[in-house]
Short mmCIF file of C-alpha atoms in Angstrom, two decimals:
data_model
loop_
_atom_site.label_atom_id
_atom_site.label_comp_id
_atom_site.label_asym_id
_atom_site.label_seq_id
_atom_site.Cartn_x
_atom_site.Cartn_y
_atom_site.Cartn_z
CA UNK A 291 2.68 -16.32 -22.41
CA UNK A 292 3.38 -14.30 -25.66
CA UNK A 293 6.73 -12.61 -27.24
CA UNK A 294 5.94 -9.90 -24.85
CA UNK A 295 6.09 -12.11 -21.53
CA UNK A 296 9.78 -13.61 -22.94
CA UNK A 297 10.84 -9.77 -23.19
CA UNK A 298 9.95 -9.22 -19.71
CA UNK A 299 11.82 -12.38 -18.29
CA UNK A 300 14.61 -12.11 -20.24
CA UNK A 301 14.98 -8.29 -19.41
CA UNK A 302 14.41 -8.93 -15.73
CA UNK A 303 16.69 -11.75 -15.09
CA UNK A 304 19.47 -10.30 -17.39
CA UNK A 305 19.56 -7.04 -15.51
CA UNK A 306 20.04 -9.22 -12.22
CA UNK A 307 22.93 -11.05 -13.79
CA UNK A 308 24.41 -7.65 -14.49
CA UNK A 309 24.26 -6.77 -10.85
CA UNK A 310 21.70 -3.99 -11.36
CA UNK A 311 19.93 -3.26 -8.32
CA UNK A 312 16.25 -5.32 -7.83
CA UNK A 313 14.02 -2.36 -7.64
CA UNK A 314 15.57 -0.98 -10.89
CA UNK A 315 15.41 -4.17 -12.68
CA UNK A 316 11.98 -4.55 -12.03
CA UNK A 317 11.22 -0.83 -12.96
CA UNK A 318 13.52 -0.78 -16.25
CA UNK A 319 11.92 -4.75 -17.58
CA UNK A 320 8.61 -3.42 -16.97
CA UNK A 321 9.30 -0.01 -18.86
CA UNK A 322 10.83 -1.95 -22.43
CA UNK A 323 7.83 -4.49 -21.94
CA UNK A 324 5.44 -1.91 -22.10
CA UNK A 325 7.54 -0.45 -25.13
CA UNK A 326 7.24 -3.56 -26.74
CA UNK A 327 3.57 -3.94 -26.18
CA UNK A 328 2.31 -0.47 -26.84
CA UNK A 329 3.57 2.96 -28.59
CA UNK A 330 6.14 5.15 -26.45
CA UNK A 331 4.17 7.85 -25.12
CA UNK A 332 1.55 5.68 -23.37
CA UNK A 333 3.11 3.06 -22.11
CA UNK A 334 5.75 5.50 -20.48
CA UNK A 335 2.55 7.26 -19.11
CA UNK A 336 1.25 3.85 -17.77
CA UNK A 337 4.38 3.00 -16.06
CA UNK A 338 4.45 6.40 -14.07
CA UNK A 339 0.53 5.73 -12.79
CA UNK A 340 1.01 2.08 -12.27
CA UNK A 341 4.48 3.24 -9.99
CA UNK A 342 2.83 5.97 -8.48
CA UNK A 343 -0.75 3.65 -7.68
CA UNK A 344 1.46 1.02 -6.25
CA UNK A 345 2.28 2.90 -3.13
CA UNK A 346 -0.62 5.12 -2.96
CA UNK A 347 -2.54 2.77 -0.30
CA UNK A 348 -3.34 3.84 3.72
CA UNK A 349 -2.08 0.22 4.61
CA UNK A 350 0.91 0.50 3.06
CA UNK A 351 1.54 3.96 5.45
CA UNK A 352 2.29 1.50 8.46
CA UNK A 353 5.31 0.61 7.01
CA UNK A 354 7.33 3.70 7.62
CA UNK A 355 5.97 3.79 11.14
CA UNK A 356 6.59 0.36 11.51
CA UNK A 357 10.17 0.32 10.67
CA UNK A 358 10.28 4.11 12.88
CA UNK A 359 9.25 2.16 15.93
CA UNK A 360 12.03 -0.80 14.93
CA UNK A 361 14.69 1.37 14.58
CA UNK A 362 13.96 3.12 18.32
CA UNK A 363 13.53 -0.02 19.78
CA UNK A 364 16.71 -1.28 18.24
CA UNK A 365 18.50 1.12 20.33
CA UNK A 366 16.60 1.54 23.17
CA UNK A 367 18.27 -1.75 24.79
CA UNK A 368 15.68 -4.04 24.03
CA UNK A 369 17.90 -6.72 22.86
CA UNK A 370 19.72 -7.13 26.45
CA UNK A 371 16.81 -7.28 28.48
CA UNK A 372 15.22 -9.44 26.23
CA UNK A 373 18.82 -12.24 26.29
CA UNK A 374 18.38 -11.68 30.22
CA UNK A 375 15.07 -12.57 30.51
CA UNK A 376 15.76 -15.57 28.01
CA UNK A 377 18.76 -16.71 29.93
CA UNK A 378 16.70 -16.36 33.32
CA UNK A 379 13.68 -18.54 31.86
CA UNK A 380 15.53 -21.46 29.70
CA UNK A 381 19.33 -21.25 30.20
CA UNK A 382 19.45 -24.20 32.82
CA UNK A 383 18.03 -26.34 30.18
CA UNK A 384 20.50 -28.81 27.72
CA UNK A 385 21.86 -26.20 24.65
CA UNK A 386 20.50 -23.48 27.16
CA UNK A 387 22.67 -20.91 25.46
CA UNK A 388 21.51 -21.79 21.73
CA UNK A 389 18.03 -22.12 23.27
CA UNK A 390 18.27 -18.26 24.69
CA UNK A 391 19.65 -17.36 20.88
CA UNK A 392 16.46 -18.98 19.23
CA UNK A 393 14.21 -17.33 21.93
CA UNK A 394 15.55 -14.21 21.90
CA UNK A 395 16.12 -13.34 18.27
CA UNK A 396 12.03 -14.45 17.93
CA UNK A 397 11.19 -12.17 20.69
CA UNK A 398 13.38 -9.29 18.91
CA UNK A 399 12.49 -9.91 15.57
CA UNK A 400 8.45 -10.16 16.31
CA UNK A 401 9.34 -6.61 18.22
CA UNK A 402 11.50 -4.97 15.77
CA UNK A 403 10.18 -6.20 12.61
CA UNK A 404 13.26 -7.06 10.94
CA UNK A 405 15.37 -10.29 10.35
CA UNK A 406 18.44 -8.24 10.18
CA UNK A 407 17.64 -6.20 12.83
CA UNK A 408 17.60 -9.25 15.22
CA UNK A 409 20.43 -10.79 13.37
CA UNK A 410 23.15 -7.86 14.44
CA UNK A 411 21.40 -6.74 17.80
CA UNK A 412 20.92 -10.27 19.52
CA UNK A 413 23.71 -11.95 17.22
CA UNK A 414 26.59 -9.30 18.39
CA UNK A 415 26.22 -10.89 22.07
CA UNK A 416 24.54 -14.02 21.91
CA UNK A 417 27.67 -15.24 19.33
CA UNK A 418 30.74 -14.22 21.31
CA UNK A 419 28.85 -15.42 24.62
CA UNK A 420 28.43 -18.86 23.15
CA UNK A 421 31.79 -18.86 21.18
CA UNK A 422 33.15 -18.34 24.84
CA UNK A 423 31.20 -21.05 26.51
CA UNK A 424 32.83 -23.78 24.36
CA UNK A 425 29.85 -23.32 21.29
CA UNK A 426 31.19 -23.48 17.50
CA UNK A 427 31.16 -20.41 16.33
CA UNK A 428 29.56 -21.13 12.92
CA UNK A 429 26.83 -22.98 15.06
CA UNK A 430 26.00 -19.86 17.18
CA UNK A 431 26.05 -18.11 13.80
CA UNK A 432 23.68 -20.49 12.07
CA UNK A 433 21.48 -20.20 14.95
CA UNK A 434 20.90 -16.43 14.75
CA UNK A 435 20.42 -16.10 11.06
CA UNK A 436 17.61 -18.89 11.27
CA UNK A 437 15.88 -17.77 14.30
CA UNK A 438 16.02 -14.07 13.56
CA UNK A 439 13.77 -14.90 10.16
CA UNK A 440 10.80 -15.89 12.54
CA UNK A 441 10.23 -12.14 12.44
CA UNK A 442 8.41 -12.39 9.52
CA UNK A 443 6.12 -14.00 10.82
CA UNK A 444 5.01 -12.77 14.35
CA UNK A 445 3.51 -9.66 14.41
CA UNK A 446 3.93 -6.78 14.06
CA UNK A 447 5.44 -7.68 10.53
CA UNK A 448 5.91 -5.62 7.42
CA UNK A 449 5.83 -8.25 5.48
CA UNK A 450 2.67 -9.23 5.92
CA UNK A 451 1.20 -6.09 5.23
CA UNK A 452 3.09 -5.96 2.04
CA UNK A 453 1.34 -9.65 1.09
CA UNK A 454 -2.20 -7.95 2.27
CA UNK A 455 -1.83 -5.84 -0.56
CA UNK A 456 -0.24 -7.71 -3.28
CA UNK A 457 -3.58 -10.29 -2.50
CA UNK A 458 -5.80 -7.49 -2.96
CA UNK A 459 -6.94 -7.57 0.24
CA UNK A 460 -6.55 -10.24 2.23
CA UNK A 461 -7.15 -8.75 6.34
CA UNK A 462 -3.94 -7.77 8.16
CA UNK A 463 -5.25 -8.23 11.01
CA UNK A 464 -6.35 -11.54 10.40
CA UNK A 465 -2.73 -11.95 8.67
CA UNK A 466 -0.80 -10.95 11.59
CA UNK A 467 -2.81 -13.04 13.96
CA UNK A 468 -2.20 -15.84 11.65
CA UNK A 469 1.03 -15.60 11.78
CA UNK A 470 1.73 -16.38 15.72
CA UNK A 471 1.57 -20.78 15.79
CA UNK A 472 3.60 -20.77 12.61
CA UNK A 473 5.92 -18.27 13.87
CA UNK A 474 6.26 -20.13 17.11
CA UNK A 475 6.29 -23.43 15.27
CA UNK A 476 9.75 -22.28 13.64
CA UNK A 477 11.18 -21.22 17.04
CA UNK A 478 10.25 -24.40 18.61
CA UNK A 479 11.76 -26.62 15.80
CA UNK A 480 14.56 -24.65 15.98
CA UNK A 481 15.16 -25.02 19.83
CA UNK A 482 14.58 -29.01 19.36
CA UNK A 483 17.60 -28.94 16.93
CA UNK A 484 20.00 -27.00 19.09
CA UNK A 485 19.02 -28.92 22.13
CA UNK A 486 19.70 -32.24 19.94
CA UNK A 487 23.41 -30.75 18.77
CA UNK A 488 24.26 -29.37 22.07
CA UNK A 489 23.21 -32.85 23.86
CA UNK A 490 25.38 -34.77 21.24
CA UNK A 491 28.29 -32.36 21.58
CA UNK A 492 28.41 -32.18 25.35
CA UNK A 493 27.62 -28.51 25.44
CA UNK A 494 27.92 -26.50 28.95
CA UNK A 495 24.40 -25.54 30.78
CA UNK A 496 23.78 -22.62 33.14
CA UNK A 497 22.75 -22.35 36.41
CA UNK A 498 19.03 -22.40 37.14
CA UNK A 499 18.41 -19.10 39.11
CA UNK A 500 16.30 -18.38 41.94
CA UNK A 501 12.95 -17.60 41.24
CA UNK A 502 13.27 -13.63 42.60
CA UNK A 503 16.00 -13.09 40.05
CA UNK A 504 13.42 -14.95 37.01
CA UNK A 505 11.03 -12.50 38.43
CA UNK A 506 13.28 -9.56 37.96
CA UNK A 507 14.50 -10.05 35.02
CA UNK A 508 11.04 -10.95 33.20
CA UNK A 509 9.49 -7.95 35.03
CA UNK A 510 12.40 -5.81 33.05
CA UNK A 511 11.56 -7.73 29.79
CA UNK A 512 7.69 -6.75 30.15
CA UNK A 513 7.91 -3.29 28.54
CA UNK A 514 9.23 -4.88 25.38
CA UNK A 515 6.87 -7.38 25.02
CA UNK A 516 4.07 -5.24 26.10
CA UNK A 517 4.45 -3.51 22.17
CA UNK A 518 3.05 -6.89 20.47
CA UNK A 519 0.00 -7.31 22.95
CA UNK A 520 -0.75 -3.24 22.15
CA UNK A 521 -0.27 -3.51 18.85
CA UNK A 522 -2.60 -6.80 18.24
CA UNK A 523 -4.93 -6.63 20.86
CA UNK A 524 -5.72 -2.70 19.57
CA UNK A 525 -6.39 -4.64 16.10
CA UNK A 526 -8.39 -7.36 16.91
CA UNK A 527 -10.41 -5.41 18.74
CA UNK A 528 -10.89 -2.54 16.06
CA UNK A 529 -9.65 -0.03 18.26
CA UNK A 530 -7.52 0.70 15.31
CA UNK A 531 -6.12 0.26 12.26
CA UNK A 532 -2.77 -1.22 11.44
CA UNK A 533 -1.72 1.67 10.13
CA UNK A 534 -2.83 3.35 13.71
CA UNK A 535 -1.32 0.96 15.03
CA UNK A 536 1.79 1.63 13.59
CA UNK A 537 1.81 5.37 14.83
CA UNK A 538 1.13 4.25 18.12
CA UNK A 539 3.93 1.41 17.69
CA UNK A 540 6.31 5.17 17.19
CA UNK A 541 4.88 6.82 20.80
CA UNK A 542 5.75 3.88 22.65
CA UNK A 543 9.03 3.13 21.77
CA UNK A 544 10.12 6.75 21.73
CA UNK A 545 8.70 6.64 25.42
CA UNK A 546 10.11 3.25 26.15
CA UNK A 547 13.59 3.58 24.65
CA UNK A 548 14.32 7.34 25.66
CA UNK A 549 12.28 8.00 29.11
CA UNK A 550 11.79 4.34 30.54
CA UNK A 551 14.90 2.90 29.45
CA UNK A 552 17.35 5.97 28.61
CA UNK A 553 19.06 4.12 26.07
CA UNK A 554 17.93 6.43 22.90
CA UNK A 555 18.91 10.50 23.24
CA UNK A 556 16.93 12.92 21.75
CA UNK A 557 20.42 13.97 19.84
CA UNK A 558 20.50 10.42 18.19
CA UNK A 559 16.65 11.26 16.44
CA UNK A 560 17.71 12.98 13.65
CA UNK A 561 20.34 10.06 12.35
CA UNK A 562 17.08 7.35 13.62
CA UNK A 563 14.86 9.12 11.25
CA UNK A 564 17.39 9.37 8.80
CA UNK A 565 17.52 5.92 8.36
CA UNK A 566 13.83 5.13 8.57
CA UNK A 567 13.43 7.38 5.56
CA UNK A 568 16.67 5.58 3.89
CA UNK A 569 14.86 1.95 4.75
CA UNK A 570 11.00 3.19 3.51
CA UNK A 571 11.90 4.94 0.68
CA UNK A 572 13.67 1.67 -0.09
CA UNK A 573 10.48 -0.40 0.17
CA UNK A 574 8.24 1.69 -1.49
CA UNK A 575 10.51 2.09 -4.83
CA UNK A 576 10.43 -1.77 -4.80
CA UNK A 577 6.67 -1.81 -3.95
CA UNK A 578 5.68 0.58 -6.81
CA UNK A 579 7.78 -1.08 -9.46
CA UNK A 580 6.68 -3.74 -8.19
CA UNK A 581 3.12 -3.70 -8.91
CA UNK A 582 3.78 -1.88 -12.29
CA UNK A 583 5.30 -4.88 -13.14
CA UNK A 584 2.37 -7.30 -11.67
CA UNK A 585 0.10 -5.26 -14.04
CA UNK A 586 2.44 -5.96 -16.72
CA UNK A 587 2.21 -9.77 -16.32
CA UNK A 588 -1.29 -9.38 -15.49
CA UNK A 589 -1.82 -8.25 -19.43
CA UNK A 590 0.47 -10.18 -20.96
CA UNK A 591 -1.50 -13.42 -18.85
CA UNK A 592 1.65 -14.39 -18.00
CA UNK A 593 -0.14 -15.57 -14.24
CA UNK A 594 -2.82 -17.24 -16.30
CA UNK A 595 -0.62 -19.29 -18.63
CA UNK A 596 1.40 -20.41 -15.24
CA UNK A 597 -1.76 -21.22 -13.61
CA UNK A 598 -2.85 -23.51 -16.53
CA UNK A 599 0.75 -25.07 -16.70
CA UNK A 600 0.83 -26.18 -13.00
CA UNK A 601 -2.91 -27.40 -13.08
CA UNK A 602 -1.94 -29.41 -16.41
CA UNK A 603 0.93 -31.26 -14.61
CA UNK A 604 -1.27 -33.25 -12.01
CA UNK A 605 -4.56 -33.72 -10.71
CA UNK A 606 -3.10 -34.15 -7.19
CA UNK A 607 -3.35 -30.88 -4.92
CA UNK A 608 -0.51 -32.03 -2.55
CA UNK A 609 1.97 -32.40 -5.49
CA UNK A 610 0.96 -29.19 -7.45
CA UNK A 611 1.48 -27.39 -3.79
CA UNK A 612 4.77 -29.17 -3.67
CA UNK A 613 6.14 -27.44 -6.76
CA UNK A 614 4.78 -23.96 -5.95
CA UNK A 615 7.18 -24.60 -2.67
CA UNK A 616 9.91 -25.26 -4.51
CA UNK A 617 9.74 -22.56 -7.09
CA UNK A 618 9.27 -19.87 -4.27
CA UNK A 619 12.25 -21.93 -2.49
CA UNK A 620 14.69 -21.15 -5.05
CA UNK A 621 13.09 -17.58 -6.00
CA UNK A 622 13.63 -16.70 -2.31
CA UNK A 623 17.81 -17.95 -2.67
CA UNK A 624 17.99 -15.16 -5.60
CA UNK A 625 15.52 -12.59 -4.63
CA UNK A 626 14.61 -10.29 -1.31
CA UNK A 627 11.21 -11.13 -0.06
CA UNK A 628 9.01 -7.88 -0.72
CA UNK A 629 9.49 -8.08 -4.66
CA UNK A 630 9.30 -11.59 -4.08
CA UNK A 631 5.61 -11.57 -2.88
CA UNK A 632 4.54 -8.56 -4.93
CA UNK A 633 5.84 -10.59 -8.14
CA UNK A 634 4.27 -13.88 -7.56
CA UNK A 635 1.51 -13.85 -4.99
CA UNK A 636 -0.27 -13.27 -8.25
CA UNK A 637 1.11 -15.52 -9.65
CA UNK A 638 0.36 -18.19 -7.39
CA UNK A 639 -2.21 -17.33 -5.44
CA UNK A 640 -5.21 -18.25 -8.35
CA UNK A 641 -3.13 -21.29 -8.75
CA UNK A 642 -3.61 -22.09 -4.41
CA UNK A 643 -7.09 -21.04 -4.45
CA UNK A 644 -8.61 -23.19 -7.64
CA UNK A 645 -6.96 -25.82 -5.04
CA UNK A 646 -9.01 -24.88 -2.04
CA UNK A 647 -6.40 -22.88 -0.32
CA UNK A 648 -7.79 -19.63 0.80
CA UNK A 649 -5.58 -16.44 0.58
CA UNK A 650 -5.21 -16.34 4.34
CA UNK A 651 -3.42 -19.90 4.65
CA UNK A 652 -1.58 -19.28 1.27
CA UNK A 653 -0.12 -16.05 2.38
CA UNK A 654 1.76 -17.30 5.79
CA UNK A 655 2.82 -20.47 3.36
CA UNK A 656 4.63 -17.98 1.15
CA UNK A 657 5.74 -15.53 3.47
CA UNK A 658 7.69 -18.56 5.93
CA UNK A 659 9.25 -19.88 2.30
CA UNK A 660 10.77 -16.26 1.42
CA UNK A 661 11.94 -16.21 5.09
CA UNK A 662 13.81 -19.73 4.20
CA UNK A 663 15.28 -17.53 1.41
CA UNK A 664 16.69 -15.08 3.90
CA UNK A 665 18.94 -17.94 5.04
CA UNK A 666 20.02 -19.63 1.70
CA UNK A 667 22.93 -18.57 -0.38
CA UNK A 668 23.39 -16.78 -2.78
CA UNK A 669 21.59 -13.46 -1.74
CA UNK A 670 20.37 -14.57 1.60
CA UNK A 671 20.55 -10.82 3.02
CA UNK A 672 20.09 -12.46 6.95
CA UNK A 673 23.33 -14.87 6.25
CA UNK A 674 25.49 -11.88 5.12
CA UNK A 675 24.70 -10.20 8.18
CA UNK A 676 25.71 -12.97 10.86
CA UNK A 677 28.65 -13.48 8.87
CA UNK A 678 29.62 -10.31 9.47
CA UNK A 679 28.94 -10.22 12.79
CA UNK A 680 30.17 -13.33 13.50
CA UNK A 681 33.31 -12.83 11.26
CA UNK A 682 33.08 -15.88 9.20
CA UNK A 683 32.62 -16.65 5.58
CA UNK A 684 29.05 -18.52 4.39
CA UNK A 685 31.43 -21.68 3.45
CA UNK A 686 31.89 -22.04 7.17
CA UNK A 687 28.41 -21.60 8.22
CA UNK A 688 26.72 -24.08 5.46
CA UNK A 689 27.38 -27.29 7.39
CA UNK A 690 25.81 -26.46 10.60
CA UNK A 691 22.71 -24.18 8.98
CA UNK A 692 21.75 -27.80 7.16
CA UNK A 693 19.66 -29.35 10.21
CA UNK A 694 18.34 -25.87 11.23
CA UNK A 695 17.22 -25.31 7.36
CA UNK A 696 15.38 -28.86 7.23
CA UNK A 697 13.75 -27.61 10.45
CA UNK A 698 12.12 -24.92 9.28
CA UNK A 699 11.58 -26.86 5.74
CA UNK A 700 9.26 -29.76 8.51
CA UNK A 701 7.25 -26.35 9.68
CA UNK A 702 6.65 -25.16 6.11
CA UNK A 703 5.67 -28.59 4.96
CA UNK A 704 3.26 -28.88 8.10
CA UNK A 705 1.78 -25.51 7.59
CA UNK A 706 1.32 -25.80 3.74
CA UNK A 707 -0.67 -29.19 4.03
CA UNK A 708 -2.05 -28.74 7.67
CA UNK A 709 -4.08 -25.43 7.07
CA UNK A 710 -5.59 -25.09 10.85
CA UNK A 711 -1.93 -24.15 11.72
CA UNK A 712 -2.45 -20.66 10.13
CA UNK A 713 -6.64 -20.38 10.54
CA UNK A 714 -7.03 -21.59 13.73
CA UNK A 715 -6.17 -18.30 16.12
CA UNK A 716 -7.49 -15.91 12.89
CA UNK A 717 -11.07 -18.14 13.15
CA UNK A 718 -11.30 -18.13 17.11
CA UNK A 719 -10.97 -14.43 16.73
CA UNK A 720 -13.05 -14.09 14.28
CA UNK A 721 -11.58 -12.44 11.90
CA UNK A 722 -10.66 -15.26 8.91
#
């Protein structure tokens, strides 16, 4: 790394400290490193075409109809029928009520797309119900914010698509189908913890209900969880594209949420679309500063002199995989997740594949890390949200997120060292 790869850290982590927002850090160090490297008139030129090139990608156009579709769904009462069918399936068993909170907030968040989404949908019930059924509130809390980031990682996931590009072309298809054991590896962790902490603290059970009303409330669940078999089955079997996929994601949950359901009103599409422009336009600024700034690094060799560095510290794979984990564990405290993996999946990435690791497996590794950072203070973005929906302060909720955060750290430890966890379902398919 030269005098020109110090200008762009420096920049870049002293516009965060003055609170300027991420996109326009990134945008603004990239801008006075290419001043520094090269005369004014190209390197503003350079900037403009690397922004502009960043987002200029079909993929990246199932974004916006990916977070559409989330948006609909998140008011077309998919959260409620999902809790009920939840409750109906697994609320007789010990913790049942944290156990619904896990399962539902991995349902929403695989439907919806979004962490946050799941966090303030599912969390605005699921928290008061178990507050009032003798749960700590700071538990229930925990619960949410860890269960809703398993949304990252089952389909259909923006995320993911995001990574797919930043690799430089890893399949999303193959990516998204990836993503379903680890995903349900998380949830599952999760529910062993809350059954463990309910067990110990003598937490209340429900009923177990007849089968006919299991059967009913499942069969009013279906609809919901019909979107993920649509979307992935229509991709596996190249019936479309993602980005298809992601129109077609829009159609049914306009269908679902305003004729099935009646929850959405034709009145309320305006403020929905609003919104979905407010949320992409949002993405794609960080996306195309984004990879101006990876082409920045990229000729500085700022991902080559890291590469050498970790290589130079050991010999041993598992260790040099150790400390990539790490570094992306505290990047993910300070920094939202789609600058996150636009910044250093190329950094890392040659690193994980001169160790054997292909792209695929690396890819799920870093995207269940960032979702870890979703949860972990400072700038966790999921933890501000169930604090404010559960009305408590992060102090509060630190102490019971600790066992639910060495959960998930177990899953990311098994899927960075075991990598059949992520290639198994994208190799039966055929597609890794």
């Amino acid at each position: 790394m030269d005098y020109s790869g110090l200008v762009l850290v420096i920049t870049f982590f002293a516009l965060l400290l003055l609170n300027v927002p991420i996109s326009f850090s990134i945008g603004i160090a990239t801008a006075v490193t290419m001043l520094f490297t090269i005369d004014f008139a190209p390197a503003v030129t350079t900037v403009a075409q690397r922004l502009a090139g960043g987002v200029n990608s079909f993929v990246l156009l199932a974004i916006p109809f990916f977070v559409l579709s989330g948006l609909i769904m998140g008011r077309g009462g998919i959260a409620k029928r999902l809790i009920e069918c939840a409750m109906a399936l697994i609320g007789f068993l010990p913790g049942g009520l944290a156990l619904v909170n896990v399962m539902s907030c991995t349902l929403f968040g695989a439907i919806s797309g979004s962490a946050v989404a799941a966090t303030s949908a599912i969390g605005s019930f699921m928290i008061p119900q178990m507050e009032k059924n003798g749960y700590d509130k700071n538990f229930a809390a925990a619960v949410t914010c860890t269960s809703a980031t398993t949304g990252m990682l089952i389909p259909p996931s923006n995320i993911l698509i995001i990574y797919a590009v930043a690799s430089g072309g890893v399949s999303i298809a193959a990516l998204f189908v990836a993503g379903y054991l680890p995903g349900i590896l998380v949830a599952l962790a999760l529910m062993l913890v809350c059954a463990g902490y309910a067990k110990a603290k003598g937490y209340p059970t429900a009923a177990r209900l007849p089968f006919s009303v299991v059967f009913e409330k499942v069969k009013a669940a279906l609809p919901s969880l019909l979107l993920i078999f649509i979307v992935i089955g229509g991709i596996i079997s190249g019936v479309f594209t993602a980005t298809e996929a992601g129109a077609i994601a829009v159609i049914y949950s306009l269908i679902l949420s305003v004729i099935v359901y009646k929850e959405v009103k034709m009145s309320e599409m305006s403020e929905i679309l609003l919104k979905s422009a407010e949320t992409t336009a949002i993405v794609m600024l960080l996306i195309g500063a984004s990879s101006a700034m990876s082409w920045i690094m990229s000729y500085v060799n700022i991902p080559q002199a890291i590469s050498e560095f970790l290589l130079t510290l050991s010999e041993n794979p598992l260790l040099i995989l150790l400390l990539i984990n790490i570094c992306l564990l505290v990047i993910g405290a300070f920094m939202d997740m789609t600058p996150a993996v636009l910044i250093f999946t190329p950094i890392f990435l040659p690193v994980a594949e001169a160790l054997g690791m292909s792209p695929l497996h690396f890819g799920i590794m870093i995207v269940l890390n960032l979702s870890i950072g979703l949860v972990s203070p400072p700038v966790g973005s999921v933890l501000f949200v169930g604090c404010a929906v559960a009305k408590t302060s992060i102090e509060k909720l630190i102490r019971p997120l600790i066992p639910l955060y060495m959960a998930m750290i177990v899953v990311l430890m098994l899927v960075t060292y075991v990598p059949a966890i992520s290639e198994f379902l994208p190799n039966l398919f055929g597609l890794g």
